């Protein structure tokens, strides 16, 4: 889900969902759920019991033997993904709006294609926020699903960008907004003006379908029904975004064709917007039955794409902290679901310098996902995105805390996602435009290619806040991101491995094991501002870590079983 200008704010409450297909009920806690959430928890204590409120086990499903390599369930990763709002990124023609030519010019900042260089981030994937024509600045109300927003350039510009990204080993996925179209889409205009139009049934009209007008939106607290030309149509998010009717097989076929169209052009997959709101329109729709209907559509969609593009990557925005809900969607529907619950856990850990034991939570979550997906899933952890208060704002501008949040994110399994500008500590809070401010390339906030479509409220050229300044500072947040991503790219267990819980015994130190069949590493994060000593143990059995493989601070030292780790640093042992 997402929050759009002039639309009502959305809010979800945590819910338990039962299903005979789910062997484990697992609820991740630590944050409120839904777009009103700022991912901030006032508690500074997080325990495994807080993270996993309830765990029921059938057939010993989650009794994973951490020392048994046959139980290792790796998650082959495409690398770190980077979310980009094209409008805000880089402007090639001086109109103040970012575009594909500008994005192509800045690909070397993201990944120059040479693993031996150190001045790029080293990302392996890009997620593009909506790039289709739209009447809004954000693009989540589409008027043409097979074209490029002319403010971003031409289709040839887009193809050139794809080619250049692929040359550097970067995969590209784009936002596909399936739940609704724009009210200015030709389908809707014709449907609203002519009840006999072939597009009338592309949307839900209460009078046509004998539906009682009423209820509250499942994506917000407002009225989901809107009046036009004497009829009520369903618009779960707001009136400018009429919901598409997926009970109509022509709508389903339309979007399968749209998906194939973009994959044929060279796209590598899709970020599926508002994925659980295909059928979950009203608060009263919330149920496992509705989830199953959503999943059935996405299974149909994925099957159609995989017939011609078997490696297309699908990551769903399933805005829910309930792991059982997300698990439903990795059952042949999507490769990944964004891990909203872990986002809050990581931010809380970094902010309050307290271990939240992510290994404990994820080990159990992945047991569930593996069971439902037959081992075919990849997690999608993230800190913030275009809907959430920026990480640096949540962390009150503390660079050390931002570094540790990044370290936590980038050492977890799956495909981690970074929101553009988080790597330089960009600030931002509601309204949404202020979370999506122009990328800060230059000292002072101005220079060639700097976008200016939105006046900056939070990012006003403060000293040290730009790519230009942080690139030459080895202690900057940007340098830290580059370092941790390089660790991930060069250590197989970090890139593709499974995860196991490992207790540090120190309140401010997070530890967990990452492992493949051939490599095991111990990840140690000192979240605090003081040096810490961790006594390594033989538990779990057969884990024996003897050497420092990577570290962000050369003062780290391992003497026998005693690891001394400096303040605000990360060390990887092998």
Coordinates of C-alpha atoms in Angstrom, one line a residue:
X1 CA 0.0 0.0 0.0
X2 CA 0.9 3.6 -0.3
X3 CA -0.2 7.0 0.8
X4 CA -1.0 9.5 -1.9
X5 CA -1.5 13.2 -1.9
X6 CA -5.1 14.2 -1.0
X7 CA -6.0 10.6 -0.2
X8 CA -7.2 9.4 3.3
X9 CA -4.5 7.9 5.4
X10 CA -4.7 4.1 5.7
X11 CA -4.4 2.1 8.9
X12 CA -4.3 -1.6 9.6
X13 CA -4.7 -3.4 12.8
X14 CA -2.8 -6.6 13.5
X15 CA -5.0 -9.7 13.0
X16 CA -4.7 -13.4 13.4
X17 CA -5.4 -15.4 10.3
X18 CA -6.0 -19.2 10.6
X19 CA -5.8 -21.7 7.8
X20 CA -5.6 -25.4 7.6
X21 CA -2.6 -25.0 5.2
X22 CA -0.5 -23.2 7.8
X23 CA 1.4 -25.3 10.3
X24 CA 2.6 -22.3 12.3
X25 CA 1.0 -19.2 13.6
X26 CA 3.6 -16.5 14.0
X27 CA 3.0 -12.9 14.8
X28 CA 5.8 -10.4 14.5
X29 CA 5.4 -7.4 16.8
X30 CA 7.3 -4.2 17.6
X31 CA 5.4 -1.7 15.5
X32 CA 1.9 -0.6 14.5
X33 CA 0.7 -1.7 11.2
X34 CA -0.3 0.2 8.1
X35 CA 0.6 3.5 6.5
X36 CA 0.1 5.6 9.6
X37 CA 2.9 3.7 11.2
X38 CA 6.2 5.6 11.6
X39 CA 8.1 2.5 12.6
X40 CA 8.8 3.8 16.0
X41 CA 8.3 1.9 19.2
X42 CA 8.8 3.7 22.5
X43 CA 9.9 0.6 24.3
X44 CA 13.6 0.1 24.6
X45 CA 13.3 -3.6 25.5
X46 CA 12.7 -6.2 22.9
X47 CA 12.9 -9.9 23.7
X48 CA 12.3 -13.0 21.6
X49 CA 9.0 -13.4 23.4
X50 CA 8.0 -9.9 22.2
X51 CA 9.0 -10.6 18.6
X52 CA 7.1 -13.9 18.4
X53 CA 3.8 -13.6 20.3
X54 CA 2.6 -17.1 19.6
X55 CA 4.2 -20.1 18.0
X56 CA 2.4 -23.4 17.6
X57 CA 4.1 -26.3 16.0
X58 CA 2.8 -29.3 14.0
X59 CA 4.9 -32.2 13.0
X60 CA 8.0 -30.5 14.5
X61 CA 8.0 -28.1 11.6
X62 CA 10.1 -25.4 13.3
X63 CA 12.4 -27.7 15.3
X64 CA 15.3 -26.8 13.0
X65 CA 18.5 -28.5 13.9
X66 CA 21.0 -25.6 13.5
X67 CA 23.9 -28.0 13.2
X68 CA 22.4 -30.2 10.5
X69 CA 23.4 -28.9 7.1
X70 CA 20.6 -30.8 5.4
X71 CA 18.2 -28.4 7.0
X72 CA 19.9 -25.3 5.5
X73 CA 17.4 -23.4 3.3
X74 CA 19.4 -20.9 1.4
X75 CA 17.8 -17.9 -0.3
X76 CA 19.8 -17.2 -3.5
X77 CA 19.9 -13.4 -3.7
X78 CA 20.0 -11.1 -6.7
X79 CA 21.8 -8.6 -4.4
X80 CA 20.8 -5.4 -2.7
X81 CA 17.9 -3.6 -4.4
X82 CA 17.7 0.2 -4.5
X83 CA 14.3 1.9 -4.7
X84 CA 14.2 5.0 -7.0
X85 CA 11.7 7.7 -7.5
X86 CA 12.7 8.8 -11.0
X87 CA 11.3 12.2 -10.6
X88 CA 13.6 13.0 -7.7
X89 CA 16.8 11.3 -8.8
X90 CA 18.7 13.0 -11.6
X91 CA 17.7 15.5 -14.2
X92 CA 19.3 15.3 -17.7
X93 CA 17.6 18.2 -19.4
X94 CA 17.3 21.0 -16.8
X95 CA 13.5 20.9 -16.4
X96 CA 13.9 20.1 -12.7
X97 CA 12.3 16.6 -13.1
X98 CA 14.4 13.4 -12.9
X99 CA 14.3 11.3 -16.1
X100 CA 15.7 8.0 -17.5
X101 CA 18.6 9.7 -19.3
X102 CA 19.6 11.1 -15.9
X103 CA 19.2 7.8 -14.2
X104 CA 21.3 6.2 -16.8
X105 CA 24.0 8.8 -16.2
X106 CA 24.0 7.8 -12.5
X107 CA 24.1 4.1 -12.9
X108 CA 27.9 4.0 -12.1
X109 CA 27.0 5.5 -8.7
X110 CA 24.9 2.5 -8.0
X111 CA 27.0 -0.2 -9.6
X112 CA 29.8 0.5 -12.2
X113 CA 30.0 -3.2 -13.2
X114 CA 33.5 -3.6 -11.8
X115 CA 33.6 -5.5 -8.5
X116 CA 37.2 -4.2 -7.9
X117 CA 36.2 -0.6 -7.6
X118 CA 35.0 1.0 -4.3
X119 CA 33.2 4.2 -5.3
X120 CA 29.9 2.6 -6.2
X121 CA 27.3 1.2 -3.9
X122 CA 27.5 -2.3 -5.4
X123 CA 23.7 -2.8 -5.6
X124 CA 22.3 -5.7 -7.7
X125 CA 18.8 -4.5 -8.4
X126 CA 16.7 -1.4 -8.9
X127 CA 13.0 -1.0 -8.0
X128 CA 11.4 1.9 -10.0
X129 CA 8.4 3.6 -8.5
X130 CA 5.7 4.1 -11.1
X131 CA 6.9 5.1 -14.5
X132 CA 3.6 5.0 -16.5
X133 CA 1.7 8.2 -17.5
X134 CA -0.3 9.6 -14.6
X135 CA -2.0 12.9 -13.7
X136 CA -0.3 12.8 -10.3
X137 CA 3.3 13.5 -9.3
X138 CA 3.7 10.0 -7.7
X139 CA 2.3 7.9 -10.5
X140 CA 0.2 5.5 -8.5
X141 CA -2.9 6.3 -10.6
X142 CA -2.0 5.1 -14.1
X143 CA -3.6 6.3 -17.3
X144 CA -1.7 4.1 -19.7
X145 CA -0.1 0.8 -18.6
X146 CA 2.0 0.3 -21.7
X147 CA 3.7 3.7 -22.0
X148 CA 6.4 5.8 -20.2
X149 CA 5.5 9.0 -18.4
X150 CA 6.6 11.6 -20.9
X151 CA 8.1 13.7 -18.1
X152 CA 10.6 10.9 -17.6
X153 CA 11.5 10.6 -21.3
X154 CA 10.7 8.2 -24.1
X155 CA 10.4 4.4 -24.4
X156 CA 13.8 4.5 -26.2
X157 CA 15.2 6.3 -23.1
X158 CA 13.8 3.5 -20.9
X159 CA 15.2 0.8 -23.1
X160 CA 18.6 2.4 -23.1
X161 CA 18.5 2.6 -19.3
X162 CA 17.6 -1.1 -19.1
X163 CA 20.5 -2.1 -21.4
X164 CA 23.0 -0.1 -19.4
X165 CA 21.7 -1.5 -16.1
X166 CA 22.0 -5.0 -17.4
X167 CA 25.5 -4.4 -18.7
X168 CA 26.4 -3.6 -15.0
X169 CA 24.7 -6.7 -13.7
X170 CA 21.7 -4.7 -12.3
X171 CA 18.3 -6.2 -12.5
X172 CA 15.3 -3.9 -12.8
X173 CA 11.8 -4.3 -11.5
X174 CA 9.1 -1.7 -11.7
X175 CA 6.0 -0.8 -9.7
X176 CA 2.9 -2.5 -11.3
X177 CA -0.3 -0.9 -9.9
X178 CA -2.9 -3.5 -10.4
X179 CA -5.5 -2.8 -7.7
X180 CA -6.8 0.4 -9.4
X181 CA -6.3 2.7 -12.4
X182 CA -6.6 6.4 -12.6
X183 CA -10.0 7.9 -12.8
X184 CA -8.6 9.6 -15.9
X185 CA -7.8 6.3 -17.6
X186 CA -9.7 5.9 -20.9
X187 CA -11.2 2.7 -19.6
X188 CA -12.8 4.4 -16.6
X189 CA -13.8 7.5 -18.5
X190 CA -15.7 5.4 -21.1
X191 CA -17.1 3.1 -18.3
X192 CA -18.5 6.1 -16.4
X193 CA -20.1 7.7 -19.4
X194 CA -21.6 4.7 -21.0
X195 CA -23.2 1.9 -19.1
X196 CA -23.1 -0.3 -22.2
X197 CA -19.3 0.1 -22.6
X198 CA -17.2 -3.0 -22.7
X199 CA -15.1 -1.4 -20.0
X200 CA -18.1 -0.9 -17.6
X201 CA -17.4 -4.2 -15.9
X202 CA -13.7 -3.4 -15.6
X203 CA -14.8 -1.6 -12.5
X204 CA -17.2 -2.2 -9.6
X205 CA -20.5 -0.2 -9.8
X206 CA -22.8 -0.8 -6.9
X207 CA -26.0 -0.3 -8.9
X208 CA -24.9 -2.6 -11.7
X209 CA -24.0 -5.4 -9.4
X210 CA -26.7 -4.9 -6.7
X211 CA -24.1 -4.1 -4.0
X212 CA -25.2 -2.2 -1.0
X213 CA -23.3 1.0 -0.7
X214 CA -21.6 1.1 2.7
X215 CA -18.7 0.0 4.9
X216 CA -15.3 1.3 5.5
X217 CA -12.2 1.0 3.3
X218 CA -9.8 -1.8 4.2
X219 CA -7.0 0.6 3.1
X220 CA -8.2 3.5 5.2
X221 CA -10.9 4.8 7.5
X222 CA -12.9 6.5 4.8
X223 CA -15.9 5.7 2.6
X224 CA -14.8 3.4 -0.3
X225 CA -17.7 4.4 -2.5
X226 CA -17.8 7.5 -4.8
X227 CA -20.5 9.0 -6.9
X228 CA -20.2 9.7 -10.6
X229 CA -22.9 10.2 -13.2
X230 CA -25.5 8.9 -10.8
X231 CA -23.6 5.7 -10.0
X232 CA -21.5 4.6 -7.1
X233 CA -18.1 3.1 -7.9
X234 CA -15.6 1.4 -5.6
X235 CA -12.3 3.3 -4.9
X236 CA -10.7 1.7 -1.9
X237 CA -7.9 4.3 -1.7
X238 CA -9.6 7.5 -2.9
X239 CA -11.9 8.7 -5.7
X240 CA -9.2 9.3 -8.2
X241 CA -8.2 5.6 -8.0
X242 CA -11.2 3.4 -9.0
X243 CA -10.7 -0.2 -8.1
X244 CA -10.4 -2.7 -11.0
X245 CA -12.8 -5.7 -11.0
X246 CA -10.7 -8.8 -10.9
X247 CA -13.8 -11.0 -11.0
X248 CA -13.9 -10.0 -14.6
X249 CA -11.6 -12.5 -16.6
X250 CA -11.0 -9.7 -19.2
X251 CA -9.4 -7.6 -16.5
X252 CA -7.2 -10.5 -15.4
X253 CA -6.2 -11.2 -19.0
X254 CA -5.4 -7.5 -19.5
X255 CA -2.9 -7.5 -16.7
X256 CA -1.3 -10.7 -17.7
X257 CA -0.7 -9.2 -21.1
X258 CA 0.6 -6.0 -19.6
X259 CA 3.0 -8.0 -17.5
X260 CA 4.3 -9.9 -20.5
X261 CA 4.6 -6.7 -22.4
X262 CA 7.1 -5.2 -20.0
X263 CA 9.0 -8.4 -19.5
X264 CA 9.4 -8.7 -23.3
X265 CA 10.9 -5.2 -23.3
X266 CA 13.6 -6.5 -20.9
X267 CA 12.3 -5.8 -17.4
X268 CA 13.2 -8.4 -14.8
X269 CA 10.1 -8.4 -12.7
X270 CA 7.6 -6.3 -10.7
X271 CA 7.0 -4.8 -7.3
X272 CA 3.3 -5.5 -7.0
X273 CA 1.6 -2.6 -5.3
X274 CA -1.2 -3.1 -2.8
X275 CA -1.1 -6.8 -3.4
X276 CA -3.5 -7.9 -0.7
X277 CA -6.2 -5.4 -1.8
X278 CA -7.2 -7.1 -5.0
X279 CA -10.2 -8.4 -3.1
X280 CA -9.7 -7.0 0.4
X281 CA -11.7 -3.8 -0.3
X282 CA -13.7 -3.3 2.9
X283 CA -12.8 -3.9 6.5
X284 CA -15.4 -6.6 6.5
X285 CA -13.5 -8.4 3.7
X286 CA -10.6 -9.2 6.0
X287 CA -10.5 -13.0 6.2
X288 CA -8.5 -16.0 5.1
X289 CA -11.1 -16.6 2.4
X290 CA -10.3 -13.1 0.9
X291 CA -6.5 -13.8 1.3
X292 CA -7.0 -17.0 -0.6
X293 CA -8.8 -15.2 -3.4
X294 CA -6.0 -12.6 -3.6
X295 CA -3.4 -15.4 -3.7
X296 CA -5.3 -17.3 -6.4
X297 CA -5.1 -14.3 -8.7
X298 CA -1.4 -13.7 -8.1
X299 CA -0.8 -17.4 -8.8
X300 CA -2.7 -17.1 -12.1
X301 CA -0.6 -14.0 -12.9
X302 CA 2.7 -15.6 -12.0
X303 CA 1.9 -18.7 -14.0
X304 CA 1.1 -16.6 -17.1
X305 CA 4.4 -14.7 -16.8
X306 CA 6.5 -17.7 -16.2
X307 CA 5.3 -19.4 -19.3
X308 CA 7.5 -17.1 -21.3
X309 CA 9.7 -15.5 -18.6
X310 CA 10.4 -18.2 -16.0
X311 CA 12.8 -16.0 -14.0
X312 CA 10.6 -13.0 -13.6
X313 CA 11.0 -11.7 -10.0
X314 CA 7.8 -10.8 -8.2
X315 CA 7.9 -9.0 -4.8
X316 CA 4.6 -8.1 -3.2
X317 CA 3.6 -5.1 -1.0
X318 CA 1.6 -7.1 1.5
X319 CA 1.4 -4.5 4.2
X320 CA 1.0 -6.7 7.2
X321 CA 3.1 -7.7 10.2
X322 CA 1.5 -11.1 10.4
X323 CA 3.9 -13.7 9.0
X324 CA 1.0 -16.1 8.2
X325 CA -0.5 -13.5 5.9
X326 CA 2.7 -13.0 4.0
X327 CA 3.3 -16.7 3.9
X328 CA 0.1 -17.3 2.0
X329 CA 1.6 -15.2 -0.9
X330 CA 4.8 -17.2 -1.2
X331 CA 2.8 -20.2 -2.2
X332 CA 3.5 -20.0 -6.0
X333 CA 2.2 -16.5 -6.1
X334 CA 5.3 -14.3 -5.3
X335 CA 8.9 -14.8 -4.8
X336 CA 9.0 -12.3 -1.9
X337 CA 6.9 -10.2 0.4
X338 CA 8.3 -7.1 2.0
X339 CA 9.1 -7.8 5.6
X340 CA 7.3 -4.9 7.4
X341 CA 7.6 -6.5 10.9
X342 CA 11.4 -6.8 10.6
X343 CA 11.7 -3.2 9.5
X344 CA 10.3 -2.0 12.9
X345 CA 12.5 -4.5 14.8
X346 CA 15.7 -3.3 13.2
X347 CA 14.9 0.4 13.6
X348 CA 14.0 -0.1 17.3
X349 CA 17.2 -2.0 17.9
X350 CA 19.4 0.6 16.3
X351 CA 17.6 3.5 18.0
X352 CA 17.6 2.0 21.5
X353 CA 20.9 0.1 21.2
X354 CA 19.2 -3.1 22.2
X355 CA 19.5 -6.6 20.8
X356 CA 16.2 -7.7 19.4
X357 CA 17.4 -11.2 18.3
X358 CA 16.4 -11.1 14.6
X359 CA 17.9 -14.6 14.2
X360 CA 15.4 -15.9 16.7
X361 CA 12.5 -14.3 14.8
X362 CA 13.6 -15.0 11.3
X363 CA 14.6 -18.6 11.9
X364 CA 11.0 -19.4 12.8
X365 CA 9.5 -17.1 10.2
X366 CA 11.5 -18.9 7.4
X367 CA 10.5 -22.3 8.7
X368 CA 6.9 -21.2 8.0
X369 CA 7.8 -19.7 4.6
X370 CA 9.8 -22.7 3.5
X371 CA 6.9 -25.1 4.4
X372 CA 4.4 -23.1 2.4
X373 CA 6.6 -22.4 -0.6
X374 CA 8.5 -25.7 -0.7
X375 CA 11.7 -23.8 -0.1
X376 CA 11.1 -21.4 -2.9
X377 CA 11.1 -17.9 -1.3
X378 CA 13.4 -15.0 -0.9
X379 CA 12.8 -12.5 1.9
X380 CA 12.7 -8.8 1.2
X381 CA 13.8 -6.9 4.3
X382 CA 14.0 -3.1 4.3
X383 CA 14.2 -0.1 6.7
X384 CA 11.9 2.5 5.0
X385 CA 10.3 3.2 1.7
X386 CA 8.4 5.9 -0.1
X387 CA 5.5 5.6 2.4
X388 CA 7.4 5.8 5.7
X389 CA 9.2 8.5 7.6
X390 CA 12.8 8.3 6.5
X391 CA 15.2 6.3 8.7
X392 CA 17.4 9.2 9.6
X393 CA 14.4 11.2 10.8
X394 CA 13.2 8.2 12.9
X395 CA 16.6 8.0 14.4
X396 CA 16.7 11.7 15.3
X397 CA 19.6 12.4 13.0
X398 CA 22.0 10.0 14.7
X399 CA 24.5 8.8 12.1
X400 CA 25.9 6.0 14.3
X401 CA 22.4 4.6 14.8
X402 CA 21.8 4.9 11.0
X403 CA 25.0 2.9 10.3
X404 CA 23.9 0.1 12.7
X405 CA 20.4 0.0 11.2
X406 CA 22.1 -0.4 7.7
X407 CA 24.4 -3.1 9.1
X408 CA 21.5 -5.0 10.4
X409 CA 19.6 -4.8 7.2
X410 CA 22.4 -5.6 4.9
X411 CA 23.5 -8.7 6.8
X412 CA 20.1 -10.4 6.7
X413 CA 19.0 -13.1 4.2
X414 CA 17.2 -12.3 1.0
X415 CA 17.1 -9.3 -1.2
X416 CA 17.4 -6.2 1.1
X417 CA 15.9 -3.0 -0.3
X418 CA 17.3 0.5 0.3
X419 CA 15.2 3.6 -0.3
X420 CA 17.1 6.2 -2.4
X421 CA 18.9 8.8 -0.2
X422 CA 18.9 6.7 2.9
X423 CA 22.5 5.9 2.2
X424 CA 23.4 9.6 2.7
X425 CA 21.0 10.1 5.6
X426 CA 18.3 12.1 3.8
X427 CA 15.5 13.3 6.1
X428 CA 11.8 13.3 5.6
X429 CA 8.4 13.0 7.3
X430 CA 4.8 13.4 6.3
X431 CA 3.3 14.6 4.0
X432 CA 4.5 12.1 1.4
X433 CA 6.1 14.7 -0.9
X434 CA 8.6 15.4 1.9
X435 CA 9.5 11.8 2.1
X436 CA 10.2 11.9 -1.6
X437 CA 12.4 15.0 -1.9
X438 CA 15.1 15.4 -4.5
X439 CA 18.2 13.3 -4.1
X440 CA 21.0 15.4 -2.7
X441 CA 24.0 15.1 -5.0
X442 CA 25.9 18.3 -4.2
X443 CA 27.3 20.3 -1.3
X444 CA 24.9 23.1 -0.8
X445 CA 22.0 21.3 -2.5
X446 CA 22.5 22.6 -6.1
X447 CA 24.4 21.5 -9.2
X448 CA 24.1 19.9 -12.6
X449 CA 21.4 17.3 -12.7
X450 CA 19.9 18.2 -9.3
X451 CA 16.2 17.8 -9.4
X452 CA 14.0 20.7 -8.2
X453 CA 10.5 19.6 -8.8
X454 CA 9.7 19.8 -5.1
X455 CA 11.1 22.5 -2.8
X456 CA 13.1 20.8 -0.1
X457 CA 11.8 21.0 3.4
X458 CA 14.0 18.6 5.2
X459 CA 17.1 18.3 2.9
X460 CA 18.3 21.9 2.6
X461 CA 22.0 21.5 1.9
X462 CA 23.2 20.9 5.4
X463 CA 27.0 20.4 5.6
X464 CA 27.9 16.8 5.0
X465 CA 24.5 15.7 3.7
X466 CA 25.3 15.1 0.0
X467 CA 26.9 12.4 -2.1
X468 CA 29.6 14.8 -3.1
X469 CA 30.7 15.3 0.5
X470 CA 30.2 11.8 1.8
X471 CA 32.0 10.1 -1.1
X472 CA 35.4 11.6 0.1
X473 CA 34.7 11.0 3.8
X474 CA 35.7 7.4 4.8
X475 CA 33.6 7.7 8.0
X476 CA 30.5 8.9 6.3
X477 CA 27.2 7.0 6.2
X478 CA 27.6 6.5 2.4
X479 CA 31.0 4.9 2.9
X480 CA 29.5 2.6 5.6
X481 CA 26.8 1.5 3.2
X482 CA 29.4 0.8 0.5
X483 CA 31.5 -1.2 3.0
X484 CA 28.7 -3.4 4.3
X485 CA 27.4 -4.1 0.8
X486 CA 30.9 -5.1 -0.3
X487 CA 31.0 -7.5 2.6
X488 CA 27.7 -9.0 1.5
X489 CA 28.8 -9.3 -2.2
X490 CA 32.0 -11.1 -1.3
X491 CA 30.9 -13.4 1.5
X492 CA 28.7 -16.2 0.0
X493 CA 27.0 -17.0 3.4
X494 CA 26.0 -13.3 3.7
X495 CA 24.6 -13.1 0.2
X496 CA 22.7 -16.3 -0.1
X497 CA 22.8 -18.1 3.2
X498 CA 20.2 -19.1 5.7
X499 CA 20.1 -17.7 9.3
X500 CA 20.3 -19.2 12.8
X501 CA 19.9 -17.6 16.1
X502 CA 23.0 -17.2 18.2
X503 CA 22.9 -15.4 21.6
X504 CA 25.6 -12.9 22.3
X505 CA 24.8 -12.7 26.0
X506 CA 25.2 -8.9 25.8
X507 CA 22.2 -6.7 25.8
X508 CA 23.6 -4.3 23.2
X509 CA 25.1 -6.8 20.8
X510 CA 23.2 -8.6 18.1
X511 CA 24.6 -11.9 16.8
X512 CA 23.4 -14.4 14.4
X513 CA 24.8 -17.1 12.1
X514 CA 24.6 -17.0 8.3
X515 CA 25.3 -20.3 6.6
X516 CA 25.4 -22.2 3.4
X517 CA 26.4 -25.8 2.8
X518 CA 30.0 -24.7 2.5
X519 CA 30.4 -21.6 4.7
X520 CA 29.3 -20.5 8.2
X521 CA 29.9 -17.0 9.5
X522 CA 29.0 -15.3 12.7
X523 CA 27.7 -11.8 12.3
X524 CA 28.3 -9.5 15.4
X525 CA 26.8 -6.0 15.6
X526 CA 27.8 -3.8 18.5
X527 CA 24.8 -1.4 18.6
X528 CA 26.1 0.6 21.5
X529 CA 28.5 3.6 21.9
X530 CA 31.0 1.6 24.0
X531 CA 33.3 -1.3 23.4
X532 CA 31.8 -4.7 24.2
X533 CA 33.3 -8.1 24.8
X534 CA 31.5 -11.2 23.6
X535 CA 32.4 -14.6 24.9
X536 CA 31.9 -17.1 22.0
X537 CA 30.4 -20.4 23.0
X538 CA 30.1 -23.9 21.4
X539 CA 26.3 -23.5 21.4
X540 CA 24.9 -24.3 19.0
X541 CA 27.2 -27.3 18.6
X542 CA 29.6 -27.5 15.7
X543 CA 29.8 -23.8 15.4
X544 CA 33.4 -22.8 15.8
X545 CA 34.5 -19.3 14.7
X546 CA 38.3 -18.7 14.7
X547 CA 39.0 -15.8 12.5
X548 CA 37.9 -12.3 11.8
X549 CA 36.8 -12.3 8.1
X550 CA 35.4 -8.7 7.8
X551 CA 35.1 -5.8 10.1
X552 CA 34.1 -2.1 10.0
X553 CA 36.6 -1.3 12.7
X554 CA 40.1 -2.6 12.6
X555 CA 40.3 -2.4 16.4
X556 CA 38.1 -5.5 16.7
X557 CA 40.1 -8.4 18.0
X558 CA 39.5 -12.1 18.6
X559 CA 41.6 -13.8 21.4
X560 CA 40.6 -17.4 21.8
X561 CA 36.9 -17.3 22.6
X562 CA 36.8 -13.6 23.5
X563 CA 35.8 -11.1 20.9
X564 CA 36.4 -7.4 21.6
X565 CA 34.2 -5.3 19.3
X566 CA 34.5 -1.5 19.2
X567 CA 31.5 0.9 19.5
X568 CA 29.0 1.0 16.7
X569 CA 30.7 -1.5 14.5
X570 CA 30.2 -4.8 12.8
X571 CA 32.5 -7.8 12.6
X572 CA 32.1 -11.0 10.6
X573 CA 33.8 -14.2 12.0
X574 CA 34.5 -17.4 10.1

